[in-house]
Short mmCIF file of C-alpha atoms in Angstrom, two decimals:
data_model
loop_
_atom_site.label_atom_id
_atom_site.label_comp_id
_atom_site.label_asym_id
_atom_site.label_seq_id
_atom_site.Cartn_x
_atom_site.Cartn_y
_atom_site.Cartn_z
CA MET A 204 4.61 35.19 -80.18
CA SER A 205 1.71 33.10 -80.56
CA LYS A 206 -2.20 33.40 -80.35
CA SER A 207 -4.34 30.74 -79.91
CA LEU A 208 -7.72 30.41 -82.37
CA THR A 209 -9.34 28.30 -79.97
CA GLY A 210 -8.76 30.50 -76.54
CA ASN A 211 -7.42 26.75 -75.11
CA GLY A 212 -4.41 25.12 -73.24
CA PRO A 213 -2.62 22.20 -74.50
CA SER A 214 -4.50 19.47 -71.86
CA GLN A 215 -7.47 20.99 -73.46
CA VAL A 216 -5.99 18.13 -76.03
CA ARG A 217 -7.55 15.29 -76.82
CA GLU A 218 -6.87 11.25 -76.86
CA ARG A 219 -5.73 11.23 -81.28
CA PRO A 220 -8.40 9.58 -82.86
CA GLU A 221 -7.78 5.76 -84.10
CA GLN A 222 -6.67 6.64 -88.26
CA LEU A 223 -8.63 5.28 -90.41
CA SER A 224 -7.44 3.31 -93.94
CA VAL A 225 -5.75 4.58 -97.30
CA LYS A 226 -9.39 3.70 -98.61
CA ALA A 227 -12.00 5.10 -96.71
CA ASN A 228 -9.77 8.52 -96.46
CA MET A 229 -10.67 8.46 -100.11
CA LEU A 230 -13.59 8.41 -99.56
CA TRP A 231 -14.47 10.61 -97.64
CA ASN A 232 -12.41 13.04 -99.62
CA SER A 233 -14.02 12.41 -102.53
CA ILE A 234 -17.56 12.49 -101.06
CA GLY A 235 -16.89 15.25 -99.52
CA SER A 236 -14.86 17.85 -102.55
CA MET A 237 -17.21 16.50 -104.79
CA THR A 238 -20.33 18.00 -102.93
CA TYR A 239 -18.43 21.10 -102.76
CA LEU A 240 -17.47 20.46 -106.32
CA ALA A 241 -21.24 20.47 -106.97
CA CYS A 242 -21.93 23.18 -104.97
CA GLN A 243 -19.62 25.97 -106.09
CA TRP A 244 -21.08 24.82 -109.90
CA PHE A 245 -24.66 25.20 -109.15
CA THR A 246 -23.92 28.15 -107.55
CA THR A 247 -22.92 29.55 -111.62
CA ILE A 248 -25.85 28.03 -112.29
CA VAL A 249 -28.45 29.51 -109.46
CA VAL A 250 -26.75 33.05 -110.87
CA VAL A 251 -27.46 32.37 -114.60
CA ARG A 252 -30.83 30.63 -113.86
CA LEU A 253 -32.18 34.06 -111.16
CA SER A 254 -30.57 36.85 -113.52
CA SER A 255 -31.91 38.12 -116.80
CA GLY A 256 -29.19 38.39 -118.44
CA TYR A 257 -24.90 36.15 -118.17
CA ASP A 258 -23.28 39.84 -117.02
CA ASP A 259 -23.67 38.38 -113.61
CA ALA A 260 -22.26 35.16 -114.76
CA GLY A 261 -20.01 36.29 -116.24
CA LEU A 262 -18.86 38.36 -113.96
CA LEU A 263 -18.37 36.01 -111.12
CA SER A 264 -16.04 33.89 -113.57
CA LEU A 265 -13.86 36.86 -114.18
CA ALA A 266 -13.91 37.22 -110.04
CA MET A 267 -13.19 33.55 -109.43
CA SER A 268 -10.37 33.16 -112.14
CA VAL A 269 -8.72 36.35 -110.88
CA ALA A 270 -9.38 35.25 -107.04
CA GLY A 271 -8.47 32.31 -108.40
CA ILE A 272 -4.29 33.30 -109.60
CA PHE A 273 -3.58 34.76 -106.48
CA GLY A 274 -5.39 32.65 -103.84
CA THR A 275 -2.42 30.04 -105.76
CA PHE A 276 -0.35 32.65 -104.58
CA ALA A 277 -1.42 32.75 -101.22
CA ASN A 278 -1.69 28.84 -100.97
CA TYR A 279 1.86 29.08 -101.71
CA LYS A 280 1.78 25.75 -102.42
CA MET A 281 1.73 24.63 -98.10
CA GLY A 282 -0.53 22.33 -98.61
CA THR A 283 1.18 19.82 -100.83
CA TYR A 284 4.36 20.48 -98.43
CA GLN A 285 2.32 19.99 -95.74
CA VAL A 286 0.76 16.65 -95.97
CA SER A 287 4.43 15.56 -97.73
CA ASP A 288 6.39 16.68 -94.84
CA ILE A 289 5.95 13.15 -93.04
CA GLN A 290 8.83 14.44 -90.27
CA ARG A 291 7.05 17.17 -88.98
CA GLU A 292 9.74 19.44 -89.69
CA ASN A 293 7.16 22.05 -88.64
CA THR A 294 4.36 22.44 -85.86
CA LEU A 295 0.61 23.53 -87.12
CA ALA A 296 0.53 26.78 -85.46
CA GLU A 297 4.35 28.03 -88.04
CA TYR A 298 1.85 27.52 -91.37
CA MET A 299 -1.77 28.99 -90.17
CA GLY A 300 1.24 31.92 -89.37
CA PHE A 301 2.69 31.87 -93.04
CA ARG A 302 -0.46 31.19 -94.67
CA CYS A 303 -2.10 33.88 -92.44
CA LEU A 304 1.33 36.44 -93.86
CA THR A 305 0.83 34.82 -97.80
CA LEU A 306 -2.96 35.53 -97.93
CA ALA A 307 -2.35 39.37 -96.10
CA GLY A 308 0.75 40.23 -99.38
CA SER A 309 -0.70 37.93 -102.24
CA PHE A 310 -4.47 40.12 -101.50
CA ALA A 311 -2.95 43.58 -102.35
CA ALA A 312 -1.06 42.13 -105.02
CA CYS A 313 -4.53 40.51 -106.42
CA MET A 314 -6.19 44.52 -106.03
CA VAL A 315 -3.46 45.86 -107.81
CA TYR A 316 -3.95 43.54 -110.28
CA ALA A 317 -7.99 43.46 -111.09
CA TRP A 318 -7.43 48.17 -110.52
CA LEU A 319 -4.93 46.85 -114.03
CA THR A 320 -6.49 44.49 -115.51
CA CYS A 321 -10.47 44.58 -114.98
CA ALA A 322 -13.62 47.05 -114.97
CA THR A 323 -13.29 49.55 -112.25
CA TYR A 324 -17.08 48.04 -111.29
CA ALA A 325 -15.73 44.56 -110.73
CA LEU A 326 -13.06 45.38 -108.32
CA ILE A 327 -15.42 44.63 -104.72
CA THR A 328 -16.62 41.52 -106.54
CA VAL A 329 -13.04 40.72 -107.37
CA ALA A 330 -11.85 41.40 -103.37
CA LEU A 331 -15.05 39.82 -101.49
CA PHE A 332 -14.88 36.81 -104.06
CA TYR A 333 -11.16 36.40 -102.77
CA VAL A 334 -11.64 36.82 -98.83
CA PHE A 335 -13.74 34.38 -99.55
CA LYS A 336 -11.91 32.19 -101.11
CA ALA A 337 -9.13 33.94 -98.32
CA VAL A 338 -11.36 31.37 -95.41
CA GLY A 339 -11.73 28.79 -97.13
CA LEU A 340 -7.66 29.22 -97.26
CA LEU A 341 -7.12 28.50 -93.82
CA ILE A 342 -9.26 25.30 -93.17
CA ASP A 343 -6.91 24.15 -95.78
CA ILE A 344 -4.17 23.72 -92.74
CA LEU A 345 -6.83 22.41 -90.68
CA HIS A 346 -7.35 20.01 -93.16
CA GLY A 347 -3.53 19.23 -93.48
CA GLU A 348 -3.32 18.43 -90.26
CA ASP A 349 -6.17 16.15 -90.44
CA GLN A 350 -4.62 14.34 -93.68
CA ILE A 351 -1.74 14.46 -91.79
CA ASN A 352 -3.36 12.01 -89.39
CA ARG A 353 -5.49 9.63 -91.92
CA ARG A 354 -9.06 11.52 -90.59
CA MET A 355 -9.85 12.33 -94.17
CA ASP A 356 -13.39 11.84 -93.15
CA TYR A 357 -12.91 15.56 -91.26
CA ILE A 358 -11.57 16.72 -94.21
CA GLY A 359 -15.23 15.29 -96.45
CA LYS A 360 -17.78 16.40 -94.19
CA SER A 361 -15.65 19.79 -93.74
CA PHE A 362 -16.38 20.10 -97.52
CA MET A 363 -20.19 18.97 -97.22
CA LEU A 364 -21.25 21.76 -95.26
CA GLN A 365 -18.71 24.50 -96.85
CA GLY A 366 -21.27 23.61 -100.06
CA VAL A 367 -24.29 22.98 -98.69
CA SER A 368 -23.80 26.41 -96.85
CA THR A 369 -22.77 28.57 -99.02
CA LEU A 370 -24.66 27.51 -101.86
CA ALA A 371 -27.69 27.80 -99.57
CA ALA A 372 -26.59 31.21 -98.88
CA PHE A 373 -25.85 32.49 -102.65
CA ALA A 374 -28.73 31.26 -103.66
CA ILE A 375 -30.94 33.72 -101.04
CA VAL A 376 -29.30 36.67 -100.46
CA TYR A 377 -29.14 36.53 -104.61
CA GLY A 378 -33.07 35.77 -104.75
CA VAL A 379 -34.00 38.33 -102.69
CA THR A 380 -31.00 41.22 -104.09
CA GLN A 381 -30.46 40.10 -107.26
CA ASN A 382 -27.52 41.42 -105.88
CA LEU A 383 -23.79 39.34 -106.93
CA ASN A 384 -22.15 40.85 -103.65
CA LEU A 385 -24.02 40.91 -101.24
CA ALA A 386 -25.18 37.45 -102.77
CA ILE A 387 -21.16 36.31 -102.03
CA VAL A 388 -21.11 37.83 -98.39
CA ALA A 389 -23.60 36.00 -97.66
CA MET A 390 -20.87 33.13 -98.84
CA LEU A 391 -18.48 34.06 -96.79
CA VAL A 392 -19.97 34.02 -93.55
CA ALA A 393 -21.21 31.13 -94.47
CA VAL A 394 -17.70 29.33 -94.46
CA LEU A 395 -16.65 31.42 -91.72
CA MET A 396 -19.54 29.18 -89.43
CA VAL A 397 -18.04 26.14 -90.31
CA LEU A 398 -14.41 26.60 -89.79
CA VAL A 399 -16.06 27.54 -86.40
CA LEU A 400 -18.75 24.91 -85.36
CA PHE A 401 -16.76 22.68 -87.81
CA ASP A 402 -12.92 22.56 -87.94
CA ILE A 403 -11.03 23.82 -85.73
CA PRO A 404 -13.00 21.19 -82.77
CA HIS A 405 -11.67 19.36 -84.72
CA CYS A 406 -8.65 19.76 -85.82
CA ARG A 407 -8.10 20.26 -82.25
CA ARG A 408 -8.70 16.41 -81.52
CA PHE A 409 -4.98 16.47 -82.56
CA THR A 410 -3.26 19.87 -81.71
CA ARG A 411 -3.31 23.07 -80.70
CA VAL A 412 -4.69 25.59 -83.42
CA THR A 413 -2.30 28.70 -83.03
CA ILE A 414 -0.87 31.08 -84.89
CA SER A 415 3.21 31.16 -84.22
CA LEU A 416 5.53 32.76 -86.88
CA SER A 417 8.66 33.69 -86.50
CA ALA A 418 10.91 35.39 -88.94
CA LYS A 419 13.41 32.61 -89.55
CA LYS A 420 11.02 30.63 -90.08
CA ALA A 421 8.97 32.47 -91.88
CA LEU A 422 11.88 33.10 -95.13
CA PHE A 423 12.29 29.20 -94.84
CA PHE A 424 9.18 28.82 -96.17
CA LEU A 425 8.92 31.69 -98.36
CA ARG A 426 12.57 30.10 -99.56
CA THR A 427 12.05 26.92 -100.29
CA SER A 428 8.41 26.83 -101.77
CA LEU A 429 9.36 30.12 -103.85
CA PRO A 430 9.64 28.28 -107.01
CA ALA A 431 6.83 25.92 -106.26
CA VAL A 432 3.95 29.04 -106.39
CA VAL A 433 5.56 30.75 -108.67
CA ALA A 434 4.76 27.48 -110.53
CA SER A 435 1.43 27.30 -109.37
CA VAL A 436 -0.03 31.08 -110.05
CA ALA A 437 1.83 29.69 -113.39
CA ALA A 438 -0.23 26.62 -113.47
CA SER A 439 -3.84 29.65 -112.43
CA ALA A 440 -3.03 32.14 -115.08
CA ILE A 441 -3.03 28.94 -117.96
CA PHE A 442 -6.56 29.27 -118.49
CA THR A 443 -7.27 33.10 -116.25
CA ILE A 444 -5.28 34.79 -119.83
CA PRO A 445 -7.43 32.93 -122.68
CA LYS A 446 -10.47 33.75 -120.31
CA GLN A 447 -10.20 37.63 -119.44
CA TYR A 448 -8.84 37.88 -124.00
CA LEU A 449 -12.22 36.15 -125.00
CA ALA A 450 -14.36 39.00 -122.89
CA LEU A 451 -12.12 41.87 -123.90
CA VAL A 452 -13.32 40.95 -127.70
CA SER A 453 -16.67 38.95 -127.33
CA GLY A 454 -17.51 40.64 -124.12
CA ASP A 455 -18.45 38.94 -120.19
CA ALA A 456 -21.87 37.25 -122.06
CA ALA A 457 -19.33 35.01 -124.23
CA LEU A 458 -17.42 34.12 -121.50
CA GLY A 459 -20.33 33.72 -118.63
CA ILE A 460 -21.94 30.62 -121.16
CA TYR A 461 -17.96 29.24 -121.85
CA ALA A 462 -17.62 29.05 -117.76
CA SER A 463 -21.57 27.74 -118.12
CA VAL A 464 -20.31 24.67 -120.26
CA ALA A 465 -17.00 24.06 -118.94
CA ALA A 466 -18.48 23.65 -115.37
CA PRO A 467 -19.88 20.40 -115.48
CA ALA A 468 -15.66 19.35 -117.33
CA LEU A 469 -14.62 21.14 -114.36
CA VAL A 470 -15.30 17.48 -112.57
CA ILE A 471 -12.67 15.81 -114.12
CA GLN A 472 -10.09 18.19 -112.77
CA MET A 473 -11.63 17.56 -109.70
CA GLY A 474 -12.03 14.02 -109.65
CA ALA A 475 -8.51 13.55 -110.97
CA GLN A 476 -7.60 15.56 -106.96
CA TYR A 477 -9.57 13.43 -105.00
CA LEU A 478 -7.36 10.20 -106.95
CA TYR A 479 -3.40 11.73 -106.20
CA VAL A 480 -3.92 14.13 -102.73
CA PRO A 481 -4.51 11.20 -100.57
CA LEU A 482 -1.21 9.94 -101.82
CA LEU A 483 0.60 12.55 -101.81
CA ASP A 484 2.38 11.19 -98.45
CA ILE A 485 3.09 7.77 -99.31
CA PHE A 486 4.45 8.71 -102.43
CA PRO A 487 7.61 10.47 -100.56
CA ARG A 488 7.23 7.74 -98.35
CA LEU A 489 7.40 4.87 -100.33
CA PHE A 490 10.61 7.17 -102.58
CA PHE A 491 12.45 7.30 -100.22
CA GLU A 492 12.08 4.65 -98.60
CA GLY A 493 13.89 3.26 -101.65
CA ASP A 494 10.81 0.88 -103.34
CA SER A 495 11.07 2.24 -106.77
CA LYS A 496 8.33 -0.84 -107.63
CA GLY A 497 5.61 0.39 -105.00
CA PHE A 498 6.15 3.76 -106.29
CA LEU A 499 5.78 3.08 -109.98
CA THR A 500 2.94 0.63 -109.44
CA LEU A 501 1.18 3.53 -107.47
CA LEU A 502 2.20 5.76 -110.53
CA ALA A 503 0.78 2.98 -113.10
CA LYS A 504 -2.43 3.15 -111.15
CA THR A 505 -2.82 7.02 -110.35
CA VAL A 506 -2.58 7.85 -114.02
CA LEU A 507 -4.95 4.80 -114.99
CA GLY A 508 -7.45 6.16 -112.44
CA ILE A 509 -7.17 9.44 -113.81
CA ILE A 510 -7.77 8.27 -117.76
CA GLY A 511 -11.12 6.55 -115.97
CA VAL A 512 -12.03 9.92 -115.46
CA THR A 513 -10.93 11.38 -118.37
CA VAL A 514 -12.76 8.50 -120.08
CA ALA A 515 -15.79 8.31 -118.37
CA CYS A 516 -16.64 11.61 -118.25
CA ALA A 517 -16.59 12.21 -121.45
CA ILE A 518 -18.41 9.63 -122.73
CA VAL A 519 -21.95 10.19 -120.38
CA LEU A 520 -21.58 13.77 -121.20
CA GLU A 521 -20.83 12.58 -125.25
CA PHE A 522 -24.93 10.80 -124.51
CA ILE A 523 -26.17 13.82 -121.96
CA GLY A 524 -24.58 16.91 -121.97
CA GLY A 525 -26.66 18.66 -124.44
CA TRP A 526 -29.91 18.36 -121.94
CA ALA A 527 -28.05 18.69 -118.62
CA LEU A 528 -26.85 22.02 -119.87
CA GLY A 529 -30.77 22.76 -121.54
CA LEU A 530 -31.76 21.73 -118.16
CA LEU A 531 -30.44 23.83 -115.73
CA PHE A 532 -28.99 26.85 -117.81
CA GLY A 533 -32.79 26.89 -120.38
CA GLU A 534 -32.86 26.33 -123.86
CA SER A 535 -30.19 29.49 -124.31
CA ILE A 536 -27.66 27.47 -123.77
CA VAL A 537 -27.71 25.06 -126.09
CA PRO A 538 -26.55 25.87 -129.44
CA TYR A 539 -23.08 26.21 -127.73
CA VAL A 540 -23.10 22.46 -126.62
CA TYR A 541 -19.94 21.87 -129.08
CA LEU A 542 -17.31 23.90 -126.70
CA LEU A 543 -18.40 20.88 -124.17
CA GLN A 544 -15.67 18.24 -125.64
CA PRO A 545 -12.60 20.51 -126.17
CA ILE A 546 -13.26 22.02 -122.58
CA ILE A 547 -12.72 17.87 -121.40
CA VAL A 548 -9.17 17.56 -123.25
CA SER A 549 -8.19 19.86 -122.07
CA THR A 550 -9.29 19.78 -118.23
CA ALA A 551 -7.81 16.43 -118.12
CA ALA A 552 -4.56 17.60 -119.38
CA THR A 553 -4.63 20.36 -116.54
CA ALA A 554 -5.78 17.69 -114.31
CA PHE A 555 -1.74 15.55 -115.65
CA LEU A 556 -0.17 19.08 -114.83
CA TRP A 557 -1.17 19.15 -111.70
CA PHE A 558 -0.81 15.61 -111.21
CA PHE A 559 2.69 14.95 -112.23
CA GLY A 560 3.68 19.15 -110.68
CA ASP A 561 2.26 18.21 -107.03
CA LEU A 562 4.08 14.34 -107.34
CA LEU A 563 7.94 15.95 -107.95
CA ILE A 564 7.11 18.69 -104.97
CA THR A 565 6.44 15.34 -102.61
CA LEU A 566 10.22 14.32 -104.07
CA ARG A 567 11.59 17.90 -102.83
CA HIS A 568 11.96 18.97 -106.74
CA PHE A 569 10.99 22.38 -106.66
CA TRP A 570 12.35 23.70 -109.87
CA ALA A 571 11.53 20.87 -111.69
CA ASN A 572 7.64 21.64 -111.00
CA PHE A 573 8.48 25.10 -111.72
CA ALA A 574 9.77 24.39 -115.41
CA GLY A 575 6.92 22.58 -116.74
CA ASN A 576 4.34 24.91 -114.57
CA VAL A 577 6.53 28.12 -116.02
CA THR A 578 6.48 25.90 -119.70
CA ALA A 579 2.64 25.59 -119.98
CA PHE A 580 1.81 29.91 -118.67
CA LEU A 581 5.13 30.89 -121.67
CA ALA A 582 2.47 28.36 -124.36
CA VAL A 583 -0.06 30.20 -123.69
CA ILE A 584 0.36 33.38 -124.45
CA PRO A 585 0.88 33.56 -128.19
CA LEU A 586 -1.31 30.34 -127.98
CA THR A 587 -3.78 32.36 -126.44
CA PHE A 588 -4.42 35.16 -129.72
CA VAL A 589 -3.80 32.64 -132.87
CA CYS A 590 -6.33 30.24 -130.86
CA VAL A 591 -9.62 32.52 -129.27
CA ASN A 592 -8.99 34.91 -132.80
CA VAL A 593 -9.52 31.68 -134.12
CA TRP A 594 -12.06 30.02 -132.84
CA ASP A 595 -13.28 32.42 -130.25
CA MET A 596 -15.11 30.51 -127.16
CA ASN A 597 -13.77 27.26 -128.35
CA GLY A 598 -10.04 29.74 -128.45
CA VAL A 599 -9.97 28.98 -124.96
CA SER A 600 -9.99 25.41 -124.57
CA PHE A 601 -7.73 24.70 -127.42
CA ALA A 602 -5.04 27.20 -126.24
CA GLY A 603 -4.75 25.47 -122.19
CA ALA A 604 -5.41 21.62 -123.63
CA GLY A 605 -2.26 22.41 -125.99
CA ALA A 606 -0.34 24.63 -122.86
CA CYS A 607 -0.93 22.17 -120.47
CA LEU A 608 0.06 19.22 -123.22
CA LEU A 609 3.98 21.12 -123.25
CA GLY A 610 4.22 21.42 -119.59
CA VAL A 611 3.20 17.91 -118.60
CA LEU A 612 5.92 16.68 -121.50
CA MET A 613 8.43 18.51 -119.56
CA LEU A 614 7.97 17.90 -115.82
CA LEU A 615 7.39 13.74 -116.83
CA VAL A 616 11.69 14.23 -118.48
CA PHE A 617 12.03 15.61 -115.21
CA LEU A 618 9.65 12.66 -113.10
CA VAL A 619 12.03 9.94 -115.04
CA HIS A 620 15.73 11.79 -114.14
CA VAL A 621 14.24 11.55 -110.41
CA VAL A 622 13.40 8.18 -110.29
CA ARG A 623 15.78 6.22 -112.19
CA ARG A 624 18.59 8.41 -109.95
CA GLY A 625 16.46 7.14 -106.77
CA PRO A 626 16.87 9.24 -103.54
CA GLY A 627 20.11 10.39 -103.01
CA PRO A 628 22.56 8.30 -99.80
CA LEU A 629 20.93 11.69 -97.40
CA GLU A 630 17.33 11.59 -98.55
CA ARG A 631 17.34 7.87 -97.91
CA ARG A 632 15.19 6.53 -95.29
CA GLU A 633 14.45 3.65 -93.21
CA PRO A 634 10.73 2.04 -93.92
CA THR A 635 8.36 3.45 -91.62
CA LEU A 636 6.03 1.80 -89.46
CA VAL A 637 2.46 2.83 -90.35
CA ASP A 638 -0.99 1.64 -90.30
CA ASP A 639 -2.05 0.78 -94.50
CA LYS A 640 0.03 -0.92 -96.48
CA SER A 641 1.86 2.29 -98.21
CA GLY A 642 -0.71 2.34 -101.36
CA GLU A 643 -1.17 -1.23 -102.15
CA ASP A 644 -4.96 -0.69 -101.72
CA ALA A 645 -4.79 2.88 -102.38
CA LEU A 646 -6.53 2.37 -105.62
#
């Protein structure tokens, strides 16, 4: 059964737009994603500046963290799987159908978890923020089609529209009502408009935007990506666990302070993603074509790029971090600038955990990704109690960084083994003709 999201038949699909170069795609993806990240960050600033304390900031951070765990489950790692589906084994309609299925299931699980672990007053906030994120996860499937067709300028423009519109909607409604839940509803309306008015029309230039999912295909997706999604849930919980423990022992205000200071450092995680996500269809092509030299060269460039982003951010924030935090959040946040450098270390460790995990997925080694991320998750549980009890807010960073570094070490062991072994006879493919130079100009 198929349901069209456009109301148009196959005759409405237009001639495919010309592909962009790898560098152009990376630039558009980076600019758009950075704009979106900045707007999400300013949302956390707005809630602090327009309120009389840090309680709403802590509640918003809690909702983001809890919804993030189950948003990761709803994602089911299909974004990474989709863009590395270089043989086009599945259709956009099937990816959309499966995304709708996982969104519904993970919402139910999210609310059960929130009911068991959060205060009653937080439940509606968590639910609303989950629905807001769910629309973004639908848009991500359309973005996967854009990336496969090498038109990440559509993705960049979509992120810009999402970021600006949701920030404006949140600021206006929260400023007028001082009601966090109504402000999240306003963000939801804004992102729905971007989906309907921008992303669907642009994706229609490549294919029909429909929902179609058979039971056989759903079971295939569930079985194939299950190790990756469990790993993703584990990875997303690495910092949620110490954050929730911090809120439990020190209160919502402490969590709000930590989240406010941590916001600038998130540019490291996002910057790493902007570097490697446009390459997730290039890495498997190089690997399965047997071009080990090209694969390792691109891998080295990507690792150095992530390190470069981390070092640059650490230097900049060391000099202007205190001034910037005081300017954005007010003088009350300045005494907590000492939290910044440990946060930078923890975000860099998380960036490498994400990168090596996604890379192993593109090479179709789902269980290796599972082992690395679950190792990090299991490590963070004892580290949380030790670190938060000893170092309070800094303990969140120490616990997360230690856990992520253990996970990265595990992933590296598997990656070295995979690269040394190379693709098997059934996996090896003949070189394909593409418009770019397979990543030679990627970084």
